[in-house]
């Protein structure tokens, strides 16, 4: 999952980035409204965490521009303590959730996961499909009830496939959400990653549709 964290306070930005990375997200940060607007408009994120008080362009304006431009990404806004009017304007402008400062990073991460789930139309925290089960709060993976140890990158791939388990995912899309734009890899890096995961998970978990991409095999039905 790829997250953009927009925050001009370097200390909070560093904490945000560390907490989200620890939770298995690919995190990019930016510290001003203009750059945030541009990146949200041109890059594919699974979630954006947006501070409202930003230099160059305030967060509310950025959010309104994203929504006006058709950008549907879930947005969690960070508001000043006690500023209920900010929360109301934020939600009116298209925010999906908010957190007043100061907040606990644990709460931010929990809300981030819930927002991503909801944006994919799912409510339950434990994700299961076929023989594969993911427990996002612990970043644990099991196949047929047996735990499997995976790396952070492998987990990120599995959680992206899980979130979009109703379709076949093109490699280009997976690469973007796995590595971001700054560090985009070759398709064969993805092939190697999938091959490694298949050895760990066994057959019947990650499927390939030639010429289209990858998908999670074996639904309940
Ligand atoms: Ca700020």
PDB file of C-alpha atoms and ligand atoms in Angstrom:
ATOM      1  CA  UNK A   1       0.000   0.000   0.000  1.00  0.00           C
ATOM      2  CA  UNK A   2       1.325   3.368  -1.009  1.00  0.00           C
ATOM      3  CA  UNK A   3       0.697   6.347   1.263  1.00  0.00           C
ATOM      4  CA  UNK A   4       1.427  10.051   0.831  1.00  0.00           C
ATOM      5  CA  UNK A   5       1.952  11.904   4.122  1.00  0.00           C
ATOM      6  CA  UNK A   6       1.638  15.692   3.776  1.00  0.00           C
ATOM      7  CA  UNK A   7       2.979  17.512   6.832  1.00  0.00           C
ATOM      8  CA  UNK A   8       5.219  20.579   7.111  1.00  0.00           C
ATOM      9  CA  UNK A   9       6.374  19.971  10.700  1.00  0.00           C
ATOM     10  CA  UNK A  10       9.508  17.867  10.121  1.00  0.00           C
ATOM     11  CA  UNK A  11       9.269  16.139  13.479  1.00  0.00           C
ATOM     12  CA  UNK A  12       5.662  15.026  12.973  1.00  0.00           C
ATOM     13  CA  UNK A  13       6.443  14.091   9.351  1.00  0.00           C
ATOM     14  CA  UNK A  14       9.311  11.858  10.503  1.00  0.00           C
ATOM     15  CA  UNK A  15       7.113  10.202  13.154  1.00  0.00           C
ATOM     16  CA  UNK A  16       4.316   9.692  10.633  1.00  0.00           C
ATOM     17  CA  UNK A  17       6.656   8.188   8.110  1.00  0.00           C
ATOM     18  CA  UNK A  18       8.256   5.847  10.666  1.00  0.00           C
ATOM     19  CA  UNK A  19       4.912   4.645  12.057  1.00  0.00           C
ATOM     20  CA  UNK A  20       3.421   3.990   8.623  1.00  0.00           C
ATOM     21  CA  UNK A  21       6.561   2.235   7.378  1.00  0.00           C
ATOM     22  CA  UNK A  22       6.579   0.045  10.458  1.00  0.00           C
ATOM     23  CA  UNK A  23       2.983  -0.886   9.635  1.00  0.00           C
ATOM     24  CA  UNK A  24       4.126  -2.090   6.201  1.00  0.00           C
ATOM     25  CA  UNK A  25       3.163   0.873   4.024  1.00  0.00           C
ATOM     26  CA  UNK A  26       5.268   2.421   1.305  1.00  0.00           C
ATOM     27  CA  UNK A  27       5.465   6.041   2.504  1.00  0.00           C
ATOM     28  CA  UNK A  28       6.268   9.236   0.653  1.00  0.00           C
ATOM     29  CA  UNK A  29       6.281  12.581   2.428  1.00  0.00           C
ATOM     30  CA  UNK A  30       5.929  16.140   1.265  1.00  0.00           C
ATOM     31  CA  UNK A  31       5.910  19.393   3.203  1.00  0.00           C
ATOM     32  CA  UNK A  32       3.980  21.965   1.173  1.00  0.00           C
ATOM     33  CA  UNK A  33       0.527  22.269  -0.341  1.00  0.00           C
ATOM     34  CA  UNK A  34       1.552  22.900  -3.935  1.00  0.00           C
ATOM     35  CA  UNK A  35       3.676  19.805  -4.186  1.00  0.00           C
ATOM     36  CA  UNK A  36       0.988  17.797  -2.359  1.00  0.00           C
ATOM     37  CA  UNK A  37      -1.640  18.928  -4.859  1.00  0.00           C
ATOM     38  CA  UNK A  38       0.573  17.971  -7.788  1.00  0.00           C
ATOM     39  CA  UNK A  39       1.521  14.554  -6.415  1.00  0.00           C
ATOM     40  CA  UNK A  40      -1.991  13.610  -5.334  1.00  0.00           C
ATOM     41  CA  UNK A  41      -3.183  14.592  -8.786  1.00  0.00           C
ATOM     42  CA  UNK A  42      -0.590  12.681 -10.774  1.00  0.00           C
ATOM     43  CA  UNK A  43       0.412   9.672  -8.656  1.00  0.00           C
ATOM     44  CA  UNK A  44      -1.569   6.612  -7.579  1.00  0.00           C
ATOM     45  CA  UNK A  45      -1.827   6.412  -3.779  1.00  0.00           C
ATOM     46  CA  UNK A  46      -3.941   4.118  -1.621  1.00  0.00           C
ATOM     47  CA  UNK A  47      -4.263   6.768   1.082  1.00  0.00           C
ATOM     48  CA  UNK A  48      -3.242  10.380   1.726  1.00  0.00           C
ATOM     49  CA  UNK A  49      -2.660  11.795   5.216  1.00  0.00           C
ATOM     50  CA  UNK A  50      -3.089  15.558   4.921  1.00  0.00           C
ATOM     51  CA  UNK A  51      -2.193  18.242   7.425  1.00  0.00           C
ATOM     52  CA  UNK A  52      -4.434  21.297   6.951  1.00  0.00           C
ATOM     53  CA  UNK A  53      -1.959  24.015   7.952  1.00  0.00           C
ATOM     54  CA  UNK A  54       0.560  23.965   5.094  1.00  0.00           C
ATOM     55  CA  UNK A  55       2.818  26.500   3.368  1.00  0.00           C
ATOM     56  CA  UNK A  56       2.140  27.658  -0.231  1.00  0.00           C
ATOM     57  CA  UNK A  57      -1.365  26.167  -0.418  1.00  0.00           C
ATOM     58  CA  UNK A  58      -3.478  25.240   2.602  1.00  0.00           C
ATOM     59  CA  UNK A  59      -4.652  21.644   3.036  1.00  0.00           C
ATOM     60  CA  UNK A  60      -8.323  22.413   2.573  1.00  0.00           C
ATOM     61  CA  UNK A  61      -7.710  24.026  -0.821  1.00  0.00           C
ATOM     62  CA  UNK A  62      -5.527  21.093  -1.842  1.00  0.00           C
ATOM     63  CA  UNK A  63      -8.271  18.656  -0.879  1.00  0.00           C
ATOM     64  CA  UNK A  64     -10.949  20.624  -2.752  1.00  0.00           C
ATOM     65  CA  UNK A  65      -8.768  20.696  -5.881  1.00  0.00           C
ATOM     66  CA  UNK A  66      -8.156  16.936  -5.730  1.00  0.00           C
ATOM     67  CA  UNK A  67     -11.860  16.237  -5.407  1.00  0.00           C
ATOM     68  CA  UNK A  68     -12.791  18.742  -8.105  1.00  0.00           C
ATOM     69  CA  UNK A  69     -10.284  17.007 -10.388  1.00  0.00           C
ATOM     70  CA  UNK A  70     -11.905  13.629  -9.775  1.00  0.00           C
ATOM     71  CA  UNK A  71      -9.259  12.229  -7.429  1.00  0.00           C
ATOM     72  CA  UNK A  72     -10.992   9.557  -5.322  1.00  0.00           C
ATOM     73  CA  UNK A  73      -8.168   8.491  -3.000  1.00  0.00           C
ATOM     74  CA  UNK A  74      -9.142   8.197   0.696  1.00  0.00           C
ATOM     75  CA  UNK A  75      -7.915  11.249   2.619  1.00  0.00           C
ATOM     76  CA  UNK A  76      -7.320  11.450   6.366  1.00  0.00           C
ATOM     77  CA  UNK A  77      -6.912  15.047   7.527  1.00  0.00           C
ATOM     78  CA  UNK A  78      -4.918  16.208  10.540  1.00  0.00           C
ATOM     79  CA  UNK A  79      -6.599  19.128  12.285  1.00  0.00           C
ATOM     80  CA  UNK A  80      -5.649  21.486  15.093  1.00  0.00           C
ATOM     81  CA  UNK A  81      -6.879  20.532  18.524  1.00  0.00           C
ATOM     82  CA  UNK A  82     -10.349  21.793  19.331  1.00  0.00           C
ATOM     83  CA  UNK A  83     -10.842  23.308  15.868  1.00  0.00           C
ATOM     84  CA  UNK A  84     -14.191  21.728  15.151  1.00  0.00           C
ATOM     85  CA  UNK A  85     -14.851  24.125  12.275  1.00  0.00           C
ATOM     86  CA  UNK A  86     -11.764  22.721  10.519  1.00  0.00           C
ATOM     87  CA  UNK A  87     -13.123  19.215  10.863  1.00  0.00           C
ATOM     88  CA  UNK A  88     -16.488  20.244   9.449  1.00  0.00           C
ATOM     89  CA  UNK A  89     -14.952  22.098   6.486  1.00  0.00           C
ATOM     90  CA  UNK A  90     -12.572  19.193   5.926  1.00  0.00           C
ATOM     91  CA  UNK A  91     -15.356  16.651   5.723  1.00  0.00           C
ATOM     92  CA  UNK A  92     -17.397  18.997   3.527  1.00  0.00           C
ATOM     93  CA  UNK A  93     -14.389  19.315   1.236  1.00  0.00           C
ATOM     94  CA  UNK A  94     -14.225  15.530   0.799  1.00  0.00           C
ATOM     95  CA  UNK A  95     -12.083  14.180   3.650  1.00  0.00           C
ATOM     96  CA  UNK A  96     -12.911  10.597   4.648  1.00  0.00           C
ATOM     97  CA  UNK A  97     -11.720  10.843   8.243  1.00  0.00           C
ATOM     98  CA  UNK A  98      -9.861  13.217  10.553  1.00  0.00           C
ATOM     99  CA  UNK A  99      -7.556  13.139  13.551  1.00  0.00           C
ATOM    100  CA  UNK A 100      -7.095  16.128  15.869  1.00  0.00           C
ATOM    101  CA  UNK A 101      -3.509  16.903  16.916  1.00  0.00           C
ATOM    102  CA  UNK A 102      -1.856  15.662  19.018  1.00  0.00           C
ATOM    103  CA  UNK A 103      -2.687  12.044  18.217  1.00  0.00           C
ATOM    104  CA  UNK A 104      -1.257   8.625  18.920  1.00  0.00           C
ATOM    105  CA  UNK A 105       0.534   7.040  15.952  1.00  0.00           C
ATOM    106  CA  UNK A 106      -1.226   3.746  16.780  1.00  0.00           C
ATOM    107  CA  UNK A 107      -4.567   5.442  16.205  1.00  0.00           C
ATOM    108  CA  UNK A 108      -3.395   6.977  12.962  1.00  0.00           C
ATOM    109  CA  UNK A 109      -2.222   3.589  11.663  1.00  0.00           C
ATOM    110  CA  UNK A 110      -5.482   1.890  12.703  1.00  0.00           C
ATOM    111  CA  UNK A 111      -7.530   4.583  10.966  1.00  0.00           C
ATOM    112  CA  UNK A 112      -5.304   4.365   7.882  1.00  0.00           C
ATOM    113  CA  UNK A 113      -5.926   0.624   7.595  1.00  0.00           C
ATOM    114  CA  UNK A 114      -9.676   1.041   8.137  1.00  0.00           C
ATOM    115  CA  UNK A 115      -9.893   3.760   5.466  1.00  0.00           C
ATOM    116  CA  UNK A 116      -8.053   1.651   2.902  1.00  0.00           C
ATOM    117  CA  UNK A 117     -10.310  -1.319   3.664  1.00  0.00           C
ATOM    118  CA  UNK A 118     -13.445   0.764   3.410  1.00  0.00           C
ATOM    119  CA  UNK A 119     -12.333   2.349   0.143  1.00  0.00           C
ATOM    120  CA  UNK A 120     -12.176  -1.186  -1.263  1.00  0.00           C
ATOM    121  CA  UNK A 121     -15.655  -1.863   0.157  1.00  0.00           C
ATOM    122  CA  UNK A 122     -14.544  -4.140   2.998  1.00  0.00           C
ATOM    123  CA  UNK A 123     -15.127  -3.855   6.710  1.00  0.00           C
ATOM    124  CA  UNK A 124     -13.418  -6.714   8.498  1.00  0.00           C
ATOM    125  CA  UNK A 125      -9.873  -6.345   9.814  1.00  0.00           C
ATOM    126  CA  UNK A 126      -8.791  -9.948   9.135  1.00  0.00           C
ATOM    127  CA  UNK A 127      -8.477 -10.532   5.441  1.00  0.00           C
ATOM    128  CA  UNK A 128      -8.983 -14.010   4.042  1.00  0.00           C
ATOM    129  CA  UNK A 129      -9.292 -15.393   0.547  1.00  0.00           C
ATOM    130  CA  UNK A 130      -8.988 -19.042  -0.401  1.00  0.00           C
ATOM    131  CA  UNK A 131      -6.251 -20.543   1.774  1.00  0.00           C
ATOM    132  CA  UNK A 132      -4.553 -17.224   2.459  1.00  0.00           C
ATOM    133  CA  UNK A 133      -5.174 -15.154   5.598  1.00  0.00           C
ATOM    134  CA  UNK A 134      -3.608 -11.786   6.436  1.00  0.00           C
ATOM    135  CA  UNK A 135      -3.691 -10.129   9.817  1.00  0.00           C
ATOM    136  CA  UNK A 136      -2.827  -6.485   9.079  1.00  0.00           C
ATOM    137  CA  UNK A 137      -2.491  -5.380  12.715  1.00  0.00           C
ATOM    138  CA  UNK A 138       0.391  -7.838  13.174  1.00  0.00           C
ATOM    139  CA  UNK A 139       1.459  -8.113   9.529  1.00  0.00           C
ATOM    140  CA  UNK A 140       1.055 -11.883   9.812  1.00  0.00           C
ATOM    141  CA  UNK A 141       0.426 -14.282   6.957  1.00  0.00           C
ATOM    142  CA  UNK A 142      -0.901 -17.823   7.064  1.00  0.00           C
ATOM    143  CA  UNK A 143      -1.785 -20.397   4.421  1.00  0.00           C
ATOM    144  CA  UNK A 144      -4.270 -23.109   5.340  1.00  0.00           C
ATOM    145  CA  UNK A 145      -3.914 -22.020   8.980  1.00  0.00           C
ATOM    146  CA  UNK A 146      -0.107 -22.355   9.011  1.00  0.00           C
ATOM    147  CA  UNK A 147       1.939 -19.191   9.644  1.00  0.00           C
ATOM    148  CA  UNK A 148       4.383 -18.148   6.911  1.00  0.00           C
ATOM    149  CA  UNK A 149       7.195 -15.654   7.531  1.00  0.00           C
ATOM    150  CA  UNK A 150       7.353 -12.938   4.857  1.00  0.00           C
ATOM    151  CA  UNK A 151       9.373  -9.753   4.361  1.00  0.00           C
ATOM    152  CA  UNK A 152       7.802  -6.272   4.491  1.00  0.00           C
ATOM    153  CA  UNK A 153       7.877  -6.046   0.688  1.00  0.00           C
ATOM    154  CA  UNK A 154       6.295  -9.487   0.311  1.00  0.00           C
ATOM    155  CA  UNK A 155       3.616  -8.496   2.809  1.00  0.00           C
ATOM    156  CA  UNK A 156       2.919  -5.313   0.878  1.00  0.00           C
ATOM    157  CA  UNK A 157       2.397  -7.300  -2.309  1.00  0.00           C
ATOM    158  CA  UNK A 158       0.056  -9.774  -0.598  1.00  0.00           C
ATOM    159  CA  UNK A 159      -1.999  -7.020   1.018  1.00  0.00           C
ATOM    160  CA  UNK A 160      -2.377  -5.244  -2.335  1.00  0.00           C
ATOM    161  CA  UNK A 161      -3.502  -8.476  -4.023  1.00  0.00           C
ATOM    162  CA  UNK A 162      -5.868  -9.108  -1.089  1.00  0.00           C
ATOM    163  CA  UNK A 163      -7.410  -5.661  -1.244  1.00  0.00           C
ATOM    164  CA  UNK A 164      -8.085  -6.073  -4.969  1.00  0.00           C
ATOM    165  CA  UNK A 165      -8.835  -9.797  -4.871  1.00  0.00           C
ATOM    166  CA  UNK A 166     -11.804  -9.450  -7.211  1.00  0.00           C
ATOM    167  CA  UNK A 167      -9.664  -8.606 -10.219  1.00  0.00           C
ATOM    168  CA  UNK A 168      -6.481  -9.403 -12.134  1.00  0.00           C
ATOM    169  CA  UNK A 169      -3.804  -6.790 -11.428  1.00  0.00           C
ATOM    170  CA  UNK A 170      -1.467  -5.597 -14.195  1.00  0.00           C
ATOM    171  CA  UNK A 171       2.241  -5.623 -13.237  1.00  0.00           C
ATOM    172  CA  UNK A 172       2.534  -1.866 -13.937  1.00  0.00           C
ATOM    173  CA  UNK A 173      -0.117  -1.112 -11.322  1.00  0.00           C
ATOM    174  CA  UNK A 174       1.394  -3.476  -8.747  1.00  0.00           C
ATOM    175  CA  UNK A 175       4.867  -1.999  -9.256  1.00  0.00           C
ATOM    176  CA  UNK A 176       3.561   1.516  -8.697  1.00  0.00           C
ATOM    177  CA  UNK A 177       1.918   0.590  -5.393  1.00  0.00           C
ATOM    178  CA  UNK A 178       4.847  -1.541  -4.277  1.00  0.00           C
ATOM    179  CA  UNK A 179       7.773   0.717  -5.062  1.00  0.00           C
ATOM    180  CA  UNK A 180       6.320   4.134  -5.886  1.00  0.00           C
ATOM    181  CA  UNK A 181       7.497   6.300  -8.748  1.00  0.00           C
ATOM    182  CA  UNK A 182      10.931   7.301  -7.534  1.00  0.00           C
ATOM    183  CA  UNK A 183      12.156   3.773  -7.289  1.00  0.00           C
ATOM    184  CA  UNK A 184      10.262   2.044 -10.054  1.00  0.00           C
ATOM    185  CA  UNK A 185      11.542  -1.387 -10.846  1.00  0.00           C
ATOM    186  CA  UNK A 186      11.520  -3.627 -13.847  1.00  0.00           C
ATOM    187  CA  UNK A 187       8.725  -6.105 -14.349  1.00  0.00           C
ATOM    188  CA  UNK A 188      11.218  -8.928 -13.830  1.00  0.00           C
ATOM    189  CA  UNK A 189      11.828  -7.725 -10.259  1.00  0.00           C
ATOM    190  CA  UNK A 190       8.129  -8.353  -9.674  1.00  0.00           C
ATOM    191  CA  UNK A 191       8.380 -11.768 -11.307  1.00  0.00           C
ATOM    192  CA  UNK A 192      11.242 -12.650  -8.957  1.00  0.00           C
ATOM    193  CA  UNK A 193       9.248 -11.424  -5.947  1.00  0.00           C
ATOM    194  CA  UNK A 194       6.210 -13.472  -6.961  1.00  0.00           C
ATOM    195  CA  UNK A 195       8.379 -16.555  -7.547  1.00  0.00           C
ATOM    196  CA  UNK A 196       9.908 -16.196  -4.075  1.00  0.00           C
ATOM    197  CA  UNK A 197       6.481 -15.803  -2.483  1.00  0.00           C
ATOM    198  CA  UNK A 198       5.122 -18.813  -4.340  1.00  0.00           C
ATOM    199  CA  UNK A 199       7.919 -20.935  -2.908  1.00  0.00           C
ATOM    200  CA  UNK A 200       6.955 -19.790   0.589  1.00  0.00           C
ATOM    201  CA  UNK A 201       3.189 -19.981   0.186  1.00  0.00           C
ATOM    202  CA  UNK A 202       2.926 -23.098  -1.955  1.00  0.00           C
ATOM    203  CA  UNK A 203       0.733 -23.577  -5.037  1.00  0.00           C
ATOM    204  CA  UNK A 204      -2.803 -22.258  -5.458  1.00  0.00           C
ATOM    205  CA  UNK A 205      -2.344 -18.854  -3.791  1.00  0.00           C
ATOM    206  CA  UNK A 206      -0.984 -16.396  -6.370  1.00  0.00           C
ATOM    207  CA  UNK A 207      -2.321 -16.943  -9.858  1.00  0.00           C
ATOM    208  CA  UNK A 208      -1.050 -15.555 -13.171  1.00  0.00           C
ATOM    209  CA  UNK A 209      -3.178 -14.663 -16.136  1.00  0.00           C
ATOM    210  CA  UNK A 210      -0.845 -14.517 -19.092  1.00  0.00           C
ATOM    211  CA  UNK A 211      -0.685 -11.110 -20.677  1.00  0.00           C
ATOM    212  CA  UNK A 212      -2.835  -9.537 -17.931  1.00  0.00           C
ATOM    213  CA  UNK A 213      -1.241  -9.946 -14.520  1.00  0.00           C
ATOM    214  CA  UNK A 214      -1.574 -11.514 -11.092  1.00  0.00           C
ATOM    215  CA  UNK A 215      -4.500 -12.387  -8.836  1.00  0.00           C
ATOM    216  CA  UNK A 216      -5.308 -14.281  -5.650  1.00  0.00           C
ATOM    217  CA  UNK A 217      -6.538 -17.775  -6.376  1.00  0.00           C
ATOM    218  CA  UNK A 218      -9.317 -19.774  -4.810  1.00  0.00           C
ATOM    219  CA  UNK A 219     -12.229 -17.799  -3.414  1.00  0.00           C
ATOM    220  CA  UNK A 220     -14.774 -19.436  -1.121  1.00  0.00           C
ATOM    221  CA  UNK A 221     -17.258 -19.873  -3.989  1.00  0.00           C
TER     222      UNK A 221
HETATM  223 CA1  LIG B   1       1.167  22.254   9.690  1.00  0.00          CA
END
